[in-house]
Short mmCIF file of C-alpha atoms in Angstrom, two decimals:
data_model
loop_
_atom_site.label_atom_id
_atom_site.label_comp_id
_atom_site.label_asym_id
_atom_site.label_seq_id
_atom_site.Cartn_x
_atom_site.Cartn_y
_atom_site.Cartn_z
CA GLY N 1 71.93 117.86 133.02
CA ASP N 2 71.55 115.23 130.12
CA ARG N 3 67.79 114.68 130.25
CA ILE N 4 65.34 116.09 127.88
CA ALA N 5 63.99 119.58 129.48
CA VAL N 6 61.86 120.66 126.41
CA ILE N 7 60.70 119.44 123.01
CA ASP N 8 59.13 121.21 120.00
CA ASP N 9 58.71 120.73 116.52
CA GLU N 10 62.21 121.95 115.46
CA GLY N 11 64.13 119.58 118.13
CA GLN N 12 64.88 119.15 121.85
CA LEU N 13 66.96 120.52 124.69
CA THR N 14 68.61 118.80 127.85
CA TYR N 15 68.39 120.89 130.87
CA ARG N 16 72.04 121.70 130.51
CA GLU N 17 71.67 123.12 126.73
CA LEU N 18 68.64 124.95 128.28
CA LEU N 19 70.26 126.69 131.20
CA ASP N 20 73.54 127.45 128.76
CA ALA N 21 71.30 128.96 126.45
CA ALA N 22 69.64 130.98 128.69
CA ASP N 23 72.87 132.09 130.47
CA GLY N 24 74.25 133.28 127.33
CA ILE N 25 71.00 135.37 126.82
CA ALA N 26 70.95 136.54 130.12
CA HIS N 27 74.66 137.76 129.76
CA ARG N 28 73.75 139.31 126.66
CA LEU N 29 70.72 141.27 128.19
CA MET N 30 73.29 142.55 131.15
CA THR N 31 75.70 143.37 128.80
CA ASP N 32 73.53 145.57 126.84
CA GLY N 33 72.77 147.52 129.90
CA MET N 34 69.76 145.88 131.23
CA GLN N 35 69.37 146.38 134.93
CA VAL N 36 68.23 144.03 138.06
CA GLY N 37 64.40 144.66 138.29
CA GLU N 38 63.78 146.10 134.91
CA ARG N 39 61.08 144.70 133.17
CA VAL N 40 60.87 142.89 129.65
CA VAL N 41 57.93 142.21 127.40
CA ILE N 42 58.30 138.60 126.31
CA GLN N 43 56.06 137.56 123.11
CA LEU N 44 57.35 134.08 121.89
CA SER N 45 55.28 131.13 120.70
CA ASN N 46 55.36 127.46 122.38
CA THR N 47 58.74 126.67 121.24
CA CYS N 48 62.16 125.93 123.14
CA ARG N 49 62.70 129.42 122.65
CA PHE N 50 60.12 130.45 125.21
CA PRO N 51 61.67 128.89 128.48
CA ILE N 52 65.18 129.97 127.06
CA VAL N 53 64.07 133.54 127.16
CA LEU N 54 62.11 133.23 130.48
CA PHE N 55 64.63 131.58 132.48
CA ALA N 56 67.44 134.16 130.97
CA THR N 57 65.40 137.05 132.02
CA LEU N 58 64.95 135.47 135.50
CA ARG N 59 68.48 134.63 135.76
CA ALA N 60 69.37 138.20 135.00
CA GLY N 61 67.06 139.70 137.53
CA LEU N 62 64.74 140.99 135.02
CA VAL N 63 61.15 141.00 135.33
CA PRO N 64 59.19 139.22 132.26
CA ILE N 65 55.60 140.38 131.32
CA LEU N 66 54.56 137.65 129.49
CA ALA N 67 52.46 138.30 126.15
CA LEU N 68 50.48 135.88 123.72
CA PRO N 69 51.54 135.57 120.29
CA ALA N 70 48.19 136.79 119.07
CA HIS N 71 48.68 140.34 120.68
CA GLY N 72 49.10 142.92 118.43
CA LEU N 73 50.58 146.55 118.95
CA SER N 74 47.73 147.96 121.12
CA GLU N 75 47.87 144.98 123.70
CA ILE N 76 51.87 145.09 123.67
CA LYS N 77 51.85 148.86 123.48
CA HIS N 78 49.56 148.62 126.64
CA LEU N 79 51.57 146.06 128.59
CA ALA N 80 54.97 147.81 127.98
CA GLN N 81 53.52 151.07 129.23
CA LEU N 82 51.64 149.81 132.25
CA GLY N 83 54.81 147.71 132.99
CA ASP N 84 57.26 150.33 132.44
CA ALA N 85 59.07 147.62 130.07
CA LYS N 86 62.65 148.39 128.94
CA ALA N 87 62.94 145.73 126.28
CA TYR N 88 60.80 143.57 123.86
CA ILE N 89 61.77 140.15 123.02
CA SER N 90 60.06 138.51 120.16
CA GLU N 91 60.32 136.40 116.88
CA GLU N 92 60.96 137.50 113.52
CA ILE N 93 57.52 136.28 112.38
CA GLN N 94 55.33 138.75 114.37
CA GLY N 95 58.10 140.82 115.85
CA ALA N 96 59.77 143.30 113.09
CA ALA N 97 57.02 145.56 112.18
CA LEU N 98 55.52 145.53 115.64
CA ALA N 99 59.04 146.39 117.11
CA ASN N 100 59.46 149.48 114.72
CA ASN N 101 55.87 150.88 115.94
CA LEU N 102 56.93 150.03 119.76
CA ILE N 103 60.05 151.98 119.36
CA ALA N 104 57.95 155.01 118.13
CA ASN N 105 55.09 154.62 120.47
CA CYS N 106 56.62 153.67 123.81
CA GLN N 107 59.13 156.03 125.47
CA GLY N 108 60.41 154.00 127.96
CA LEU N 109 61.26 150.99 125.87
CA GLN N 110 65.07 150.85 125.12
CA GLN N 111 65.95 147.75 123.57
CA VAL N 112 64.14 145.40 120.97
CA TYR N 113 65.34 141.76 120.47
CA LEU N 114 64.41 139.61 117.74
CA PHE N 115 65.14 136.06 116.70
CA GLY N 116 66.96 136.06 113.48
CA GLU N 117 68.78 138.96 111.56
CA HIS N 118 67.36 142.57 111.81
CA GLY N 119 68.97 145.78 110.68
CA ASN N 120 68.13 148.10 113.63
CA HIS N 121 67.01 145.52 116.43
CA HIS N 122 69.03 143.28 118.56
CA SER N 123 69.45 139.55 117.14
CA LEU N 124 69.26 136.70 119.46
#
């Protein structure tokens, strides 16, 4: 628990902190109606947020579809449609404008989660 699990430019997390954060997000996803086996597109950069969200989806029984931060609307839309994704998780930097387009263009996509405050999308 107290050993360092991940480090990025903004800080570090112990294994306990990583699992606690992942459990919090997993609970949020399930509370918002995500069901075991549903797919989630994750588009995050290489920060502590990535393993938190990855473990959260796995602990909730969801199937992560991993996208690169450089992927744009066409790639994310393709991944979401091909994988029948129900949710998209990203960072505020690339995610806000892209998320609005995804909601408009991907029929099966039901939830969008962005780190930070965003009017019409769930904040993490």
